Amino acid sequence: MATDRELSDFLQSVEKRAFKRTVYHVREEESALDIVQDSMMKLAEHYGDKPPNELPMLFQRILSNCTLDWFRRQKTRNALFSNLSDFESSSEDGGDFDLLETYSSPEHSQQVESAEDATRRAQVLREIETEIMELPARQREAFLMRYWEDMDVAETAAAMGCSEGSVKTHCSRAVAALSKALKAKGIQL
């Protein structure tokens, strides 16, 4: 049985990676925060009495299910409200909503590096993140679990609810697609 402290330490250790993974999936920071928070609450409420070694797999499965639920809700909302102009501002100043101005998250580096290196690194990271987001959903999910979450094939298969062979196929295709796309942009890793 996990103690309150063990559960708290576990949740603290996975929150940043879970958030980043969820942002890759849903592409909205606020929604990603909600999904991660809901997943953490469900783990604590329903599985807080499980042994600490079972928490990682349970959390991954809950996080995947919460993300799928979010997509289902979005699909329903989009079916009901398919016209985006319904949400446009009715203000008389004619101000347009600009997603790029609204969606900015400055990153602060703790390392000392030249402005040129920092800019180059930021550009490469943006390109990599863009290409990861372009992957099909199942490939992206398998790729992030295997290489971001550092889960093994069996754990990833259990969390995704598929076979180990499917995980290997998804990961292989994701790596091939990322490699091809990044090479086409002149990025060598």
Coordinates of C-alpha atoms in Angstrom, one line a residue:
M1 CA 0.0 0.0 0.0
A2 CA 1.4 3.4 -1.0
T3 CA 1.6 6.0 1.8
D4 CA 0.4 9.5 1.2
R5 CA 4.0 10.6 0.9
E6 CA 4.8 7.9 -1.7
L7 CA 1.8 8.9 -3.7
S8 CA 2.7 12.5 -3.5
D9 CA 6.3 11.9 -4.5
F10 CA 5.2 9.7 -7.4
L11 CA 2.8 12.4 -8.7
Q12 CA 5.4 15.1 -8.3
S13 CA 8.0 13.0 -10.2
V14 CA 5.7 12.4 -13.2
E15 CA 3.8 15.7 -13.5
K16 CA 6.1 17.5 -15.9
R17 CA 6.6 14.6 -18.3
A18 CA 2.9 13.8 -18.2
F19 CA 2.1 17.5 -19.0
K20 CA 4.5 17.6 -21.9
R21 CA 3.2 14.3 -23.3
T22 CA -0.4 15.5 -23.1
V23 CA 0.4 18.9 -24.7
Y24 CA 1.9 16.9 -27.6
H25 CA -1.4 15.0 -27.9
V26 CA -4.0 17.7 -27.4
R27 CA -2.0 20.7 -28.5
E28 CA -3.6 23.0 -25.9
E29 CA -1.8 23.8 -22.6
E30 CA -4.9 24.5 -20.6
S31 CA -6.6 21.3 -21.7
A32 CA -3.4 19.4 -21.0
L33 CA -3.2 20.8 -17.5
D34 CA -6.8 19.7 -16.9
I35 CA -6.2 16.2 -18.3
V36 CA -3.1 15.7 -16.1
Q37 CA -4.8 17.0 -13.0
D38 CA -7.9 14.8 -13.6
S39 CA -5.6 11.8 -14.1
M40 CA -3.7 12.5 -10.9
M41 CA -7.0 12.9 -9.0
K42 CA -8.4 9.7 -10.4
L43 CA -5.2 7.8 -9.4
A44 CA -5.3 9.2 -5.9
E45 CA -9.0 8.6 -5.4
H46 CA -9.3 5.1 -6.9
Y47 CA -5.8 3.6 -6.7
G48 CA -4.1 5.4 -3.9
D49 CA -4.2 2.2 -1.9
K50 CA -2.2 0.2 -4.4
P51 CA 1.5 -0.7 -4.0
P52 CA 3.9 2.0 -5.1
N53 CA 5.4 -0.2 -7.9
E54 CA 2.0 -0.4 -9.6
L55 CA 1.4 3.4 -9.7
P56 CA 3.4 4.2 -12.9
M57 CA 1.4 1.7 -15.0
L58 CA -1.9 2.7 -13.5
F59 CA -1.1 6.4 -14.0
Q60 CA -0.1 5.9 -17.6
R61 CA -3.3 4.0 -18.4
I62 CA -5.5 6.6 -16.6
L63 CA -3.7 9.5 -18.5
S64 CA -4.2 7.7 -21.8
N65 CA -7.9 7.2 -21.0
C66 CA -8.4 10.8 -19.9
T67 CA -6.7 12.0 -23.1
L68 CA -9.0 9.8 -25.2
D69 CA -12.0 11.0 -23.3
W70 CA -10.9 14.6 -24.0
F71 CA -10.7 13.8 -27.8
R72 CA -14.2 12.2 -27.6
R73 CA -15.6 15.4 -26.0
Q74 CA -13.9 17.6 -28.6
K75 CA -15.3 15.5 -31.4
T76 CA -18.8 15.9 -29.9
R77 CA -18.3 19.7 -29.5
N78 CA -16.9 20.1 -33.0
A79 CA -20.0 18.2 -34.4
L80 CA -22.3 20.6 -32.5
F81 CA -20.3 23.8 -33.1
S82 CA -18.6 23.2 -36.5
N83 CA -18.7 26.9 -37.5
L84 CA -15.8 28.7 -35.8
S85 CA -17.3 32.1 -36.7
D86 CA -19.8 31.4 -33.9
F87 CA -17.1 32.1 -31.4
E88 CA -15.6 35.2 -33.0
S89 CA -15.5 38.4 -30.9
S90 CA -18.5 40.7 -31.4
S91 CA -16.5 43.7 -30.3
E92 CA -16.8 46.8 -32.3
D93 CA -13.1 47.5 -32.5
G94 CA -12.7 44.6 -34.9
G95 CA -9.9 43.0 -32.9
D96 CA -9.1 39.6 -34.2
F97 CA -8.1 36.7 -32.0
D98 CA -4.5 35.7 -32.8
L99 CA -3.6 32.3 -31.5
L100 CA 0.1 32.9 -31.9
E101 CA -0.1 36.0 -29.7
T102 CA -2.1 34.2 -27.1
Y103 CA -0.2 30.9 -27.1
S104 CA 3.3 31.8 -26.1
S105 CA 5.3 30.2 -23.4
P106 CA 8.8 31.7 -23.0
E107 CA 11.4 29.2 -22.0
H108 CA 14.2 30.3 -19.7
S109 CA 17.5 28.5 -19.9
Q110 CA 19.7 28.1 -16.8
Q111 CA 22.8 27.5 -18.9
V112 CA 25.0 30.2 -20.3
E113 CA 25.1 30.1 -24.0
S114 CA 25.4 32.5 -26.9
A115 CA 22.3 34.1 -28.3
E116 CA 23.0 32.4 -31.6
D117 CA 23.3 28.9 -30.0
A118 CA 20.1 29.5 -28.0
T119 CA 18.2 30.6 -31.1
R120 CA 19.5 27.6 -33.1
R121 CA 18.6 25.2 -30.3
A122 CA 15.1 26.7 -29.9
Q123 CA 14.5 26.5 -33.7
V124 CA 15.6 22.8 -33.8
L125 CA 13.4 22.0 -30.8
R126 CA 10.4 23.7 -32.4
E127 CA 11.0 21.7 -35.6
I128 CA 11.2 18.4 -33.7
E129 CA 8.1 19.2 -31.6
T130 CA 6.2 20.2 -34.8
E131 CA 7.1 16.9 -36.5
I132 CA 6.2 14.9 -33.4
M133 CA 2.8 16.6 -33.4
E134 CA 2.3 15.7 -37.1
L135 CA 2.7 12.0 -36.3
P136 CA -0.5 9.9 -36.3
A137 CA -2.0 9.7 -32.8
R138 CA -1.1 6.1 -32.0
Q139 CA 2.5 6.5 -33.3
R140 CA 2.9 9.7 -31.3
E141 CA 1.5 8.0 -28.2
A142 CA 3.8 5.0 -28.5
F143 CA 6.8 7.2 -29.4
L144 CA 6.3 9.5 -26.4
M145 CA 5.8 6.6 -24.0
R146 CA 8.8 4.7 -25.2
Y147 CA 11.3 7.5 -25.6
W148 CA 9.9 10.4 -23.5
E149 CA 8.5 8.4 -20.6
D150 CA 11.3 5.8 -21.0
M151 CA 8.8 2.9 -20.7
D152 CA 9.6 -0.5 -22.0
V153 CA 7.6 -2.2 -24.8
A154 CA 5.5 -4.3 -22.4
E155 CA 4.6 -1.3 -20.2
T156 CA 3.7 0.8 -23.3
A157 CA 1.6 -2.0 -24.7
A158 CA -0.3 -2.3 -21.4
A159 CA -0.8 1.4 -21.2
M160 CA -2.0 1.7 -24.8
G161 CA -4.1 -1.4 -24.6
C162 CA -2.5 -3.1 -27.6
S163 CA 0.1 -5.8 -28.3
E164 CA 3.8 -5.4 -28.0
G165 CA 4.2 -5.9 -31.7
S166 CA 1.9 -3.0 -32.3
V167 CA 4.0 -0.8 -30.1
K168 CA 7.1 -1.8 -31.9
T169 CA 5.5 -1.1 -35.3
H170 CA 4.2 2.3 -34.1
C171 CA 7.6 3.3 -32.7
S172 CA 9.4 2.1 -35.8
R173 CA 7.1 4.1 -38.1
A174 CA 7.3 7.2 -35.9
V175 CA 11.1 7.1 -35.8
A176 CA 11.3 6.6 -39.6
A177 CA 8.8 9.5 -40.2
L178 CA 10.6 11.8 -37.8
S179 CA 14.0 11.0 -39.3
K180 CA 12.8 11.6 -42.9
A181 CA 11.1 14.8 -42.0
L182 CA 14.0 16.2 -40.0
K183 CA 16.5 15.3 -42.7
A184 CA 14.4 17.0 -45.3
K185 CA 14.7 20.2 -43.2
G186 CA 18.4 19.7 -42.9
I187 CA 18.4 18.7 -39.2
Q188 CA 21.0 16.1 -38.3
L189 CA 20.8 14.6 -34.8

